[in-house]
GROMACS .gro file of C-alpha atoms in nm:
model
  254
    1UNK     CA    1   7.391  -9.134   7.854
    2UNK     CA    2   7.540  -9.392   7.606
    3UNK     CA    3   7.775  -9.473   7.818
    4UNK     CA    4   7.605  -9.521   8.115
    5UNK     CA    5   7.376  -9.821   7.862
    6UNK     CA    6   7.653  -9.972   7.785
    7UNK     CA    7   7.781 -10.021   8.124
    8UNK     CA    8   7.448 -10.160   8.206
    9UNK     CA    9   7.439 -10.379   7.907
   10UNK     CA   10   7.760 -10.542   8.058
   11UNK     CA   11   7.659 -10.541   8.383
   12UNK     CA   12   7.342 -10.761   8.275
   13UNK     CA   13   7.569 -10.979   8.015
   14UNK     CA   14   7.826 -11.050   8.290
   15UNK     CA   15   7.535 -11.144   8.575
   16UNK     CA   16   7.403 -11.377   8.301
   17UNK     CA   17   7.643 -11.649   8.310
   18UNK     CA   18   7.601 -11.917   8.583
   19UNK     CA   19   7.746 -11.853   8.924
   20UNK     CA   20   8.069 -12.002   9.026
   21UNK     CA   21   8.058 -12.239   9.299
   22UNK     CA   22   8.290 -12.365   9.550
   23UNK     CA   23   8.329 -12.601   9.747
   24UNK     CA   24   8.464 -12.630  10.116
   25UNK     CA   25   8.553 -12.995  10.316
   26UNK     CA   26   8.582 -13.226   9.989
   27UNK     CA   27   8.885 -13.464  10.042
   28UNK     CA   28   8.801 -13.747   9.846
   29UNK     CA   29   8.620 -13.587   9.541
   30UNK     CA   30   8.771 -13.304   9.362
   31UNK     CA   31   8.602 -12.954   9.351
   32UNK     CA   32   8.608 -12.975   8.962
   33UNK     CA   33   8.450 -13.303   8.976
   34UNK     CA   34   8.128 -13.164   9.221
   35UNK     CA   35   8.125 -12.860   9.012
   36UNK     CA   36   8.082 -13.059   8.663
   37UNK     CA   37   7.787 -13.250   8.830
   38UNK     CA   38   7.673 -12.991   8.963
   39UNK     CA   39   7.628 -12.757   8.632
   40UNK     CA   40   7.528 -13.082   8.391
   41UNK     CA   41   7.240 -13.131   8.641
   42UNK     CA   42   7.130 -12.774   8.687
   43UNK     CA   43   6.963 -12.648   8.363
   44UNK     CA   44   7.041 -12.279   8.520
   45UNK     CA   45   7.139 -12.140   8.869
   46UNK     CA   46   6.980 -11.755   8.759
   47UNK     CA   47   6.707 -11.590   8.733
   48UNK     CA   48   6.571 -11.372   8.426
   49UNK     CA   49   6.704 -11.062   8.616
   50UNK     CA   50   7.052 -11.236   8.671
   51UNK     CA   51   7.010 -11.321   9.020
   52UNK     CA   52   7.105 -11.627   9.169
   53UNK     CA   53   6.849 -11.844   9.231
   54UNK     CA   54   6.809 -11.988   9.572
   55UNK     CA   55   6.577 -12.280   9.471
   56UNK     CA   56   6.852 -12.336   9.172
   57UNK     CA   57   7.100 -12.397   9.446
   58UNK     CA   58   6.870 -12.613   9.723
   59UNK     CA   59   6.847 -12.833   9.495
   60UNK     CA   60   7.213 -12.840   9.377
   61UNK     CA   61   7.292 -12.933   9.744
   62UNK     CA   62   7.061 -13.157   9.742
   63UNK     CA   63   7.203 -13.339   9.456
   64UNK     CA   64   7.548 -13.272   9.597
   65UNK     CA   65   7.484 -13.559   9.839
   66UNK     CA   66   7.342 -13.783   9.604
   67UNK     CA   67   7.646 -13.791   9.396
   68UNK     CA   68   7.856 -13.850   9.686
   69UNK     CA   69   7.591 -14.130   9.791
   70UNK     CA   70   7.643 -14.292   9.427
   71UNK     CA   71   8.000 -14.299   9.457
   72UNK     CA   72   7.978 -14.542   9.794
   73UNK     CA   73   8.022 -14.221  10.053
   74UNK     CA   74   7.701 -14.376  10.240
   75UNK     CA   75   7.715 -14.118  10.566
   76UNK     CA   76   7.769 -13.785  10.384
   77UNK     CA   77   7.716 -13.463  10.550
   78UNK     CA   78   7.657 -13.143  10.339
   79UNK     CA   79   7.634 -12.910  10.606
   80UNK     CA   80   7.471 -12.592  10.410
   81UNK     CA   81   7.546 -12.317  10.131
   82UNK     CA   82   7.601 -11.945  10.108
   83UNK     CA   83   7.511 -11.751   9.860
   84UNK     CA   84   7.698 -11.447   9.751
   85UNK     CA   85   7.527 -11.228   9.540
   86UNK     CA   86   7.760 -10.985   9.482
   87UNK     CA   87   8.006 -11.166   9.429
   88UNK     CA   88   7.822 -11.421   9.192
   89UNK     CA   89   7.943 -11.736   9.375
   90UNK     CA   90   7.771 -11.991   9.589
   91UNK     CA   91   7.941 -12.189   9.851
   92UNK     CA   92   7.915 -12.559   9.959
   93UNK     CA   93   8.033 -12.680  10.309
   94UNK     CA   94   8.080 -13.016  10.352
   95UNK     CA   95   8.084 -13.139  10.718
   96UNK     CA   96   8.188 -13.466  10.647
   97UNK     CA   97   8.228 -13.675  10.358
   98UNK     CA   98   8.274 -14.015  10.566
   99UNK     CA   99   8.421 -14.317  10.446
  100UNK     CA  100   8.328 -14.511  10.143
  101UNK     CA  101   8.139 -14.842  10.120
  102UNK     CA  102   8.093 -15.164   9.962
  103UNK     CA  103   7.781 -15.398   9.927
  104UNK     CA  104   7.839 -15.648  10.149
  105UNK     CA  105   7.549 -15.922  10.043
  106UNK     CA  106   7.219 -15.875   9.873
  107UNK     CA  107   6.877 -16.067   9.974
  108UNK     CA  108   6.543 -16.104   9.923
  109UNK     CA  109   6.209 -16.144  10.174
  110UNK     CA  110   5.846 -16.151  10.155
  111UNK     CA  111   5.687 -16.328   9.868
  112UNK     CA  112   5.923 -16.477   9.576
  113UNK     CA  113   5.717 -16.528   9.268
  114UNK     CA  114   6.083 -16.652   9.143
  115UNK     CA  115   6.399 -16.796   9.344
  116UNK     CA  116   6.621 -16.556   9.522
  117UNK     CA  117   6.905 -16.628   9.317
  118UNK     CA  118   6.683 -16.551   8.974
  119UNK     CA  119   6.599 -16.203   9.154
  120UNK     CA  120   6.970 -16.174   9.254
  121UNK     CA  121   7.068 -16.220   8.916
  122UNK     CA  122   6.811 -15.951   8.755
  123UNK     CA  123   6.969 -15.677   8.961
  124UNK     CA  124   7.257 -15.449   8.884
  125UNK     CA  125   7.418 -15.406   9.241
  126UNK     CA  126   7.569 -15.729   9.377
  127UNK     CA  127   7.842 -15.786   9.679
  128UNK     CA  128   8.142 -15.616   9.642
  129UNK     CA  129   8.021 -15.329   9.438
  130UNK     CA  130   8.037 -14.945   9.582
  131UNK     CA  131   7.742 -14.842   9.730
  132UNK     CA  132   7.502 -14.631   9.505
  133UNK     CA  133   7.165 -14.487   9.604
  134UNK     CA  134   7.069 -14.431   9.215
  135UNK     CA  135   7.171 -14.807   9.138
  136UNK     CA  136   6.955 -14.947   9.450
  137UNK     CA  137   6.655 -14.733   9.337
  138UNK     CA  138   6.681 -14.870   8.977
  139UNK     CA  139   6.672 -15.180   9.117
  140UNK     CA  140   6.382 -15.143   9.285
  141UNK     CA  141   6.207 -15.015   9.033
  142UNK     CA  142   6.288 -15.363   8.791
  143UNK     CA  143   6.158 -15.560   9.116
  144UNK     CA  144   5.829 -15.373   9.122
  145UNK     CA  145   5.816 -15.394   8.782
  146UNK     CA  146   5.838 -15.762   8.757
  147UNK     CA  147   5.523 -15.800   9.012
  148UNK     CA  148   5.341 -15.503   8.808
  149UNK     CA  149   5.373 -15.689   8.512
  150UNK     CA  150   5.211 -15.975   8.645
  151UNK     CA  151   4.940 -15.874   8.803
  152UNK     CA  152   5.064 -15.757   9.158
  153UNK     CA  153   4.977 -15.362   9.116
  154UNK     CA  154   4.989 -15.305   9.455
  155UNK     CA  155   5.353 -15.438   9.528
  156UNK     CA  156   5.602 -15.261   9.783
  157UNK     CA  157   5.931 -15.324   9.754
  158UNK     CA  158   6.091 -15.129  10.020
  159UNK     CA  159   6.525 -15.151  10.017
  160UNK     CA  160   6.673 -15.211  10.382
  161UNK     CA  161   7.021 -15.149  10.464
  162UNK     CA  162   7.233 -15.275  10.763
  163UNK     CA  163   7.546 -15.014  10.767
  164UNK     CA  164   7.877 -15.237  10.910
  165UNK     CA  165   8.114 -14.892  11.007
  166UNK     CA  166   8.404 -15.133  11.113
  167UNK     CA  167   8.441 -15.324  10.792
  168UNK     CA  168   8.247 -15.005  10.593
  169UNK     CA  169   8.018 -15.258  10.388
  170UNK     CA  170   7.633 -15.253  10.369
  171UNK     CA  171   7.411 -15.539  10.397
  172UNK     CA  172   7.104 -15.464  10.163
  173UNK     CA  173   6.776 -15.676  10.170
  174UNK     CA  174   6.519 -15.585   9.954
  175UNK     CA  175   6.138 -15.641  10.140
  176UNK     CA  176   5.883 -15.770   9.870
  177UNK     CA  177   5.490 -15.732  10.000
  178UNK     CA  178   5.335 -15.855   9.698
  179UNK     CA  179   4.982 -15.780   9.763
  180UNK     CA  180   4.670 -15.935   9.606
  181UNK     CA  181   4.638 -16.008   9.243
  182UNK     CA  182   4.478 -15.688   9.059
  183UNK     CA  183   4.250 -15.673   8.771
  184UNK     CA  184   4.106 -15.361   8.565
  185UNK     CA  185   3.819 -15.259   8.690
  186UNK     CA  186   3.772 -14.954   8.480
  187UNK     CA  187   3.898 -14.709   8.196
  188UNK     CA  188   3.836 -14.366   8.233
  189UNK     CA  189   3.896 -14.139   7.902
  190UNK     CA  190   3.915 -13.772   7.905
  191UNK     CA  191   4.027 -13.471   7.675
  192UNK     CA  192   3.932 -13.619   7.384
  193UNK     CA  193   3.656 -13.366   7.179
  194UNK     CA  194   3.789 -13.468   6.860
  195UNK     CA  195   3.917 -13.795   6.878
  196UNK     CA  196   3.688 -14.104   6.950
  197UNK     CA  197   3.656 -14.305   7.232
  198UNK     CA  198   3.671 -14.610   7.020
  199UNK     CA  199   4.011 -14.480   6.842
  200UNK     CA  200   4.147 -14.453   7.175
  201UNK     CA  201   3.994 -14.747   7.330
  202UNK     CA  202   4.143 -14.982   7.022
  203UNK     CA  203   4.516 -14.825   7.026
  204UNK     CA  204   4.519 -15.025   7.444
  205UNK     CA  205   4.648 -15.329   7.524
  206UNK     CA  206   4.446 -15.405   7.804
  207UNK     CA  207   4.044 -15.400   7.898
  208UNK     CA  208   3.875 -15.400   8.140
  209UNK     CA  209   3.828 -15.722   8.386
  210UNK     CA  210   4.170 -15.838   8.258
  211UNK     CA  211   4.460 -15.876   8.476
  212UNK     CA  212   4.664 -15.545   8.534
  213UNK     CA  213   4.973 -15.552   8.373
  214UNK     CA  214   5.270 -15.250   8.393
  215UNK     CA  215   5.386 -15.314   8.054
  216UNK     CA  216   5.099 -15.312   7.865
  217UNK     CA  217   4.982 -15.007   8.046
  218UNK     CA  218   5.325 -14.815   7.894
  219UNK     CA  219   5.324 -14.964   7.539
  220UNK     CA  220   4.946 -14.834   7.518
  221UNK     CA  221   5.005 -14.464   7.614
  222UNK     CA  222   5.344 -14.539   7.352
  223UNK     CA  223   5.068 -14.623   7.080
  224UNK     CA  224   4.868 -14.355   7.194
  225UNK     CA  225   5.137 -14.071   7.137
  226UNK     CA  226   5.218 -14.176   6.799
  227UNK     CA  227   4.883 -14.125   6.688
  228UNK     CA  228   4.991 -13.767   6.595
  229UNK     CA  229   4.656 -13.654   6.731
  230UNK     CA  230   4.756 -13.537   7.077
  231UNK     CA  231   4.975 -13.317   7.234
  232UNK     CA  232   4.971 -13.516   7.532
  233UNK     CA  233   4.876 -13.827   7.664
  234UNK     CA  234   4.878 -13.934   8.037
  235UNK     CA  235   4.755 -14.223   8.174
  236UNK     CA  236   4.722 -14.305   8.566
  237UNK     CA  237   4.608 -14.552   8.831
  238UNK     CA  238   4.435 -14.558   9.153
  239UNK     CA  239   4.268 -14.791   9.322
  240UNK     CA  240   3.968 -14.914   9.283
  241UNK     CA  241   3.680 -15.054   9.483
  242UNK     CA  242   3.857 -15.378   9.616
  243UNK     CA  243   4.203 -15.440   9.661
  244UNK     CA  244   4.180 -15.680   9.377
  245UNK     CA  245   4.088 -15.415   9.154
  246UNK     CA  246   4.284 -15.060   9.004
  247UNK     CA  247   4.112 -14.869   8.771
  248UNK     CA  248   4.311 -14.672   8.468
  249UNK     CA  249   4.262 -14.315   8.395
  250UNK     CA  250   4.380 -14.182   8.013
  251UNK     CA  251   4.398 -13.842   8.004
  252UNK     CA  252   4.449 -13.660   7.619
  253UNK     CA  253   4.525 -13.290   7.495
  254UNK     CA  254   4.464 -13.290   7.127
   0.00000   0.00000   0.00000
């Protein structure tokens, strides 16, 4: 009988460890390389009983072709994964890895609240670099930023690519809809049973009829967390009852 727990304790300790995973159809980036991603991205690929977690590893594949896509491998084709179980390994096929490419040129359309080359010069990608999905969303995110912070809540800035496969470059425009200029038309507090309204209400940087502004909408729910009070703070947006208009929501756990 004490033997048999022992074996049992090993057999749990030794299904405890991540799975190993391997990787079929890589050419261009090592195994080891895929794997290391792979593992720093994963927090674990088991579950409590040791099992290998399926969800664990949809996502891994997932972020398989992202990495590829951030290291300029634009037309990557994971095909799928297998998980052994018995084994303790998972396997990723890769149907085709493609070939790598370059930025070609970067531009802007829609409405410039600046000149295209003082966009162009705010941005991280520029011609010649490899493409990179992560870097292109980043960017983005300072365009929409820039609008948000003055005023334009409602901007889209939607990325557009124009794949060359001859000379394997990408032409990328980024598509600026700036919308209407957007004011606060209310601030909605709620969670708070010990804290005042007031307390809250004097730790913002914005109020209400003012113009919205991004910033000041993440510097206030900064102030707000180091308050001490709170467990958590949250603040959102939706629209409100124009398209001029967004109203903020601050929601508190003390």
């Amino acid at each position: 009988a004490v033997t048999f727990l022992v074996l049992i304790g090993l057999r749990a300790i030794a299904f405890a460890k991540e799975p190993a995973l391997e990787f079929h159809g890589n050419s261009q980036l090592t195994s080891e390389a895929l794997r290391r991603h792979l593992y720093a991205e994963t927090p674990t690929f088991v579950e409590s009983t040791g099992a290998i977690n399926q969800e664990a590893v949809e996502r891994a594949s997932l972020l398989l072709s992202a990495y590829y896509w951030d290291h300029g491998y634009a037309m990557v084709r994971v095909d799928d994964f297998k998980i052994d179980q018995a084994n303790h390994r998972v396997d990723f096929t890769i149907k085709s890895e493609g070939d790598r490419f370059t930025i070609k040129s970067v531009a802007m359309t829609g409405t410039l609240l600046r000149t295209q080359k003082t966009f162009l010069n705010m941005l991280a990608i520029k011609p010649g670099a490899l493409f990179s999905r992560t870097v292109i969303a980043e960017d983005r995110m300072k365009l929409q930023r820039f609008y948000e912070d003055r005023a334009f809540a409602y901007v889209n800035v939607l990325p557009l690519t124009k794949v060359d496969l001859p000379s394997k470059t990408i032409a990328l425009t980024f598509e600026i809809e700036q919308g209407e200029l957007t004011f606060v038309e209310k601030i909605t507090i709620d969670g708070n049973t010990k804290t005042s309204t007031e307390t809250i209400l004097d730790q913002l940087s914005f109020k209400t009829g003012e113009p919205y502004h991004g910033g000041k909408v993440e510097a206030s729910k900064a102030r707000l967390r180091k308050l001490g009070v709170f467990d958590e703070v949250v603040l959102s947006t939706r629209r409100g009852s124009t398209d001029s208009s967004i109203v903020i929501s601050i929601e508190v756990q003390e």
